GROMACS .gro file of C-alpha atoms in nm:
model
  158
    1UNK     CA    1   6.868  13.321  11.369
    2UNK     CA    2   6.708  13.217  11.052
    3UNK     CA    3   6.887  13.467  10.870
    4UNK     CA    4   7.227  13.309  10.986
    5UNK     CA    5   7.100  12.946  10.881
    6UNK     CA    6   7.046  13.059  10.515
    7UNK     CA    7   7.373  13.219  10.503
    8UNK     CA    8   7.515  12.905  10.610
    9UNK     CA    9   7.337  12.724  10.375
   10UNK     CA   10   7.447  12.892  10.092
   11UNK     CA   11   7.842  12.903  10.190
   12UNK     CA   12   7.795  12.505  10.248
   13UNK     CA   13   7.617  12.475   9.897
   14UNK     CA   14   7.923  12.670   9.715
   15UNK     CA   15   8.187  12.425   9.867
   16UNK     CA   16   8.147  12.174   9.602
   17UNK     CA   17   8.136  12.418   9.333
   18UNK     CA   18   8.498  12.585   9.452
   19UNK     CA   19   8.598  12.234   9.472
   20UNK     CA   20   8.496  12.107   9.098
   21UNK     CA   21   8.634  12.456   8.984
   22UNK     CA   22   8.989  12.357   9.151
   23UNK     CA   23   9.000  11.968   9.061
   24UNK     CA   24   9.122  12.021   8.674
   25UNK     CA   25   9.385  12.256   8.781
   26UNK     CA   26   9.554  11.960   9.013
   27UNK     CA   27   9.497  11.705   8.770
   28UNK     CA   28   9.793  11.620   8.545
   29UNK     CA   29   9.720  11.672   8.175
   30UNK     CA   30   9.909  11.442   7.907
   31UNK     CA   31  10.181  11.626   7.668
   32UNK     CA   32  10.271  11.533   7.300
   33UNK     CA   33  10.646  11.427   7.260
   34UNK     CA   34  10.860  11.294   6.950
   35UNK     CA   35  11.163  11.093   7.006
   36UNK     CA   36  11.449  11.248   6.810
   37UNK     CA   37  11.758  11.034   6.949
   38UNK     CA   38  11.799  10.691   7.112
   39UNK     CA   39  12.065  10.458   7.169
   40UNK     CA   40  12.368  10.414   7.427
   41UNK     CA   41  12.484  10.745   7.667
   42UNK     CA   42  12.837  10.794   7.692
   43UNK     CA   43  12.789  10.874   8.089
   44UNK     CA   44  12.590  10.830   8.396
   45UNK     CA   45  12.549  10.460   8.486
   46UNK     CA   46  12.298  10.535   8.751
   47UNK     CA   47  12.119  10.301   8.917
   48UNK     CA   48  11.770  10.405   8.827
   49UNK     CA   49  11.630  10.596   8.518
   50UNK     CA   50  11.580  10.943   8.558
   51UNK     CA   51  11.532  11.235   8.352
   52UNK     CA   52  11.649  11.566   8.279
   53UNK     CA   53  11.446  11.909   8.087
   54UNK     CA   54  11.598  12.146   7.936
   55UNK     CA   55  11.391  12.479   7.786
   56UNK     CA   56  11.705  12.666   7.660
   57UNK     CA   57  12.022  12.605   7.465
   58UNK     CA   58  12.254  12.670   7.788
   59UNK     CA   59  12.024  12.422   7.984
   60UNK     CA   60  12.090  12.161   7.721
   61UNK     CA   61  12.468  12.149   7.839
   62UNK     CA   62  12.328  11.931   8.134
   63UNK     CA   63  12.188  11.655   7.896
   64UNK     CA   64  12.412  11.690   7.637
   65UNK     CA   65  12.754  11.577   7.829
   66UNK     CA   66  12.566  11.218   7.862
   67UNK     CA   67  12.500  11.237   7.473
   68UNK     CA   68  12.707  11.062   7.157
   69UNK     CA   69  12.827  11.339   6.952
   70UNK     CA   70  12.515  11.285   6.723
   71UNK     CA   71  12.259  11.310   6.959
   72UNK     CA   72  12.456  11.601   7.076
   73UNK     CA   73  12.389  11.807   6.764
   74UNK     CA   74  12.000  11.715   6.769
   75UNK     CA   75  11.992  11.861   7.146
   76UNK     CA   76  12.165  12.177   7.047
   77UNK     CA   77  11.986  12.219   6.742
   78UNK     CA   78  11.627  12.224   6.907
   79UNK     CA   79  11.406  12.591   6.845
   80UNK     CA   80  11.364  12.624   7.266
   81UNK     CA   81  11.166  12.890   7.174
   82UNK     CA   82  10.882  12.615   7.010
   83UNK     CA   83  10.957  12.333   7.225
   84UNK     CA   84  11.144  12.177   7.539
   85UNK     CA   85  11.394  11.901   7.521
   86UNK     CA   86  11.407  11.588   7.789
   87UNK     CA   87  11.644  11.387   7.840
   88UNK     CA   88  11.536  11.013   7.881
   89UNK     CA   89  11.853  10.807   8.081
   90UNK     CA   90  11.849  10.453   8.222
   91UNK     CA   91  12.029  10.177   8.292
   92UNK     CA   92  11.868   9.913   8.051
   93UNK     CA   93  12.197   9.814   7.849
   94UNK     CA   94  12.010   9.536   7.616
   95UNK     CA   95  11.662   9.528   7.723
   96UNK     CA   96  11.661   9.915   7.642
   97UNK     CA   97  11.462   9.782   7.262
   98UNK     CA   98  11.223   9.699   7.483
   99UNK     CA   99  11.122  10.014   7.677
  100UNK     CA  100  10.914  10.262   7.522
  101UNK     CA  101  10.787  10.602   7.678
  102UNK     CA  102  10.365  10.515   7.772
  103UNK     CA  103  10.265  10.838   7.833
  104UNK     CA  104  10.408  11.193   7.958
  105UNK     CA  105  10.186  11.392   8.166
  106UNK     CA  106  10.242  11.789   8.337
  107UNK     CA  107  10.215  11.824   8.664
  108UNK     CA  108  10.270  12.193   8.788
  109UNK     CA  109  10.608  12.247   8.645
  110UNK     CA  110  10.721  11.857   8.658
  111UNK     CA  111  10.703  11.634   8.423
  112UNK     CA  112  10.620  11.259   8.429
  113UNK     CA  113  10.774  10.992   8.208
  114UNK     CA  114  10.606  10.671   8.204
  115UNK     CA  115  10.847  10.406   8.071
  116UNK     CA  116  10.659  10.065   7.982
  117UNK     CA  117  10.901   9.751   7.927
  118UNK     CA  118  10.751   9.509   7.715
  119UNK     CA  119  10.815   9.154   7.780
  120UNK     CA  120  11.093   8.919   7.558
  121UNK     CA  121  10.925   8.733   7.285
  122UNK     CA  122  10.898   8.360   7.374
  123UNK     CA  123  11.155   8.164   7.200
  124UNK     CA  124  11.416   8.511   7.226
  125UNK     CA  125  11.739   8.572   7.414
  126UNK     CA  126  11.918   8.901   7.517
  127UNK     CA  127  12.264   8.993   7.659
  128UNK     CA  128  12.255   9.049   7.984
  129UNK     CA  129  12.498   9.400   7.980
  130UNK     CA  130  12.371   9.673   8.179
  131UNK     CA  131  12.486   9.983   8.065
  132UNK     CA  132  12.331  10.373   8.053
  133UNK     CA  133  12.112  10.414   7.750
  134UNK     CA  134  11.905  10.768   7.703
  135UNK     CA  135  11.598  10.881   7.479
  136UNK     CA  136  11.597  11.255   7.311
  137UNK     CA  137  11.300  11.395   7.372
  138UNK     CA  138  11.128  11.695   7.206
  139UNK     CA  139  10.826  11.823   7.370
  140UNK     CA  140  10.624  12.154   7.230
  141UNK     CA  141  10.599  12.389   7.422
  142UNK     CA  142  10.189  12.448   7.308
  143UNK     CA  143  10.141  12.118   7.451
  144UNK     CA  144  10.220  12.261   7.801
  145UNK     CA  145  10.055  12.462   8.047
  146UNK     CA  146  10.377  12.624   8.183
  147UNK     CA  147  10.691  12.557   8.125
  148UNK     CA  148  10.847  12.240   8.309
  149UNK     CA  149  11.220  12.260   8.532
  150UNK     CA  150  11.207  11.890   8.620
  151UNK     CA  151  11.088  11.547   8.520
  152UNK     CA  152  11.076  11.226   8.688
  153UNK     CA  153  11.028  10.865   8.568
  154UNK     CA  154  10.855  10.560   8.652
  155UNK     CA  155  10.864  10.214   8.500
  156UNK     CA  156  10.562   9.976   8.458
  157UNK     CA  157  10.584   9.624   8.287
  158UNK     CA  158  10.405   9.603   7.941
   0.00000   0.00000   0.00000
């Protein structure tokens, strides 16, 4: 039975190793980004921000229909063969000069925006209007590990 000890022994003792080996692969790694369009959509007052990828010209038709006609031209005239487009959307109407993306990580093939909204400067005011506001993302596609078909955001105060 000693035999069958050792064996066990050395399955046990390569558990940890399999395990380190596995960790970075689950862990969500942080992309690079540049904002090419902000301002006020022309659709989709939903209640919560949310965003939208798009890796080809055809898939940009989904973000685009919520885009002013300039922003429209910047999401059609993206290289999807160098980088992905995301569309940012949320209902912040006048507090949207105060959200700012944080971070953008890859999980598997999602996504995550973290949106940060910084507080209003003491001694400020704001309307209070609540209307659908987007960001134009651009997001290489050498800063992923595969490419992304969804995205999903979360907002933090600053």
């Amino acid at each position: 039975r000693l035999v069958g000890r050792r064996h066990l022994s050395r399955r046990l003792a390569a558990v940890p190793v399999v395990l380190a080996a596995a960790a970075p692969a689950a862990a969500a790694s942080a992309v690079t980004w540049t904002v090419v369009a902000h301002g006020a959509a022309t659709s989709g007052g939903a209640s919560k921000a949310s965003a939208v990828v798009a890796a080809t010209r055809a898939a940009a038709q989904t973000i685009a229909t919520r885009l002013p006609a300039s922003a429209r031209k910047k999401a059609f005239g993206v290289d999807y063969r160098r980088f992905v487009l995301v569309g940012v959307f949320g209902p912040f109407g006048c507090k949207d000069g105060r959200v700012h993306i944080a971070r953008i990580n890859q999980n598997g093939r999602a996504l995550l925006v973290r949106l940060v909204m910084s507080p209003l400067p003491a001694g400020t005011m704001e309307c209070q209007a609540i209307f659908a506001t987007f960001r134009l993302l651009v997001v290489p596609r050498s800063s992923l590990t595969r490419t992304p078909d969804r995205a999903s955001v979360s907002i933090a105060p600053a």
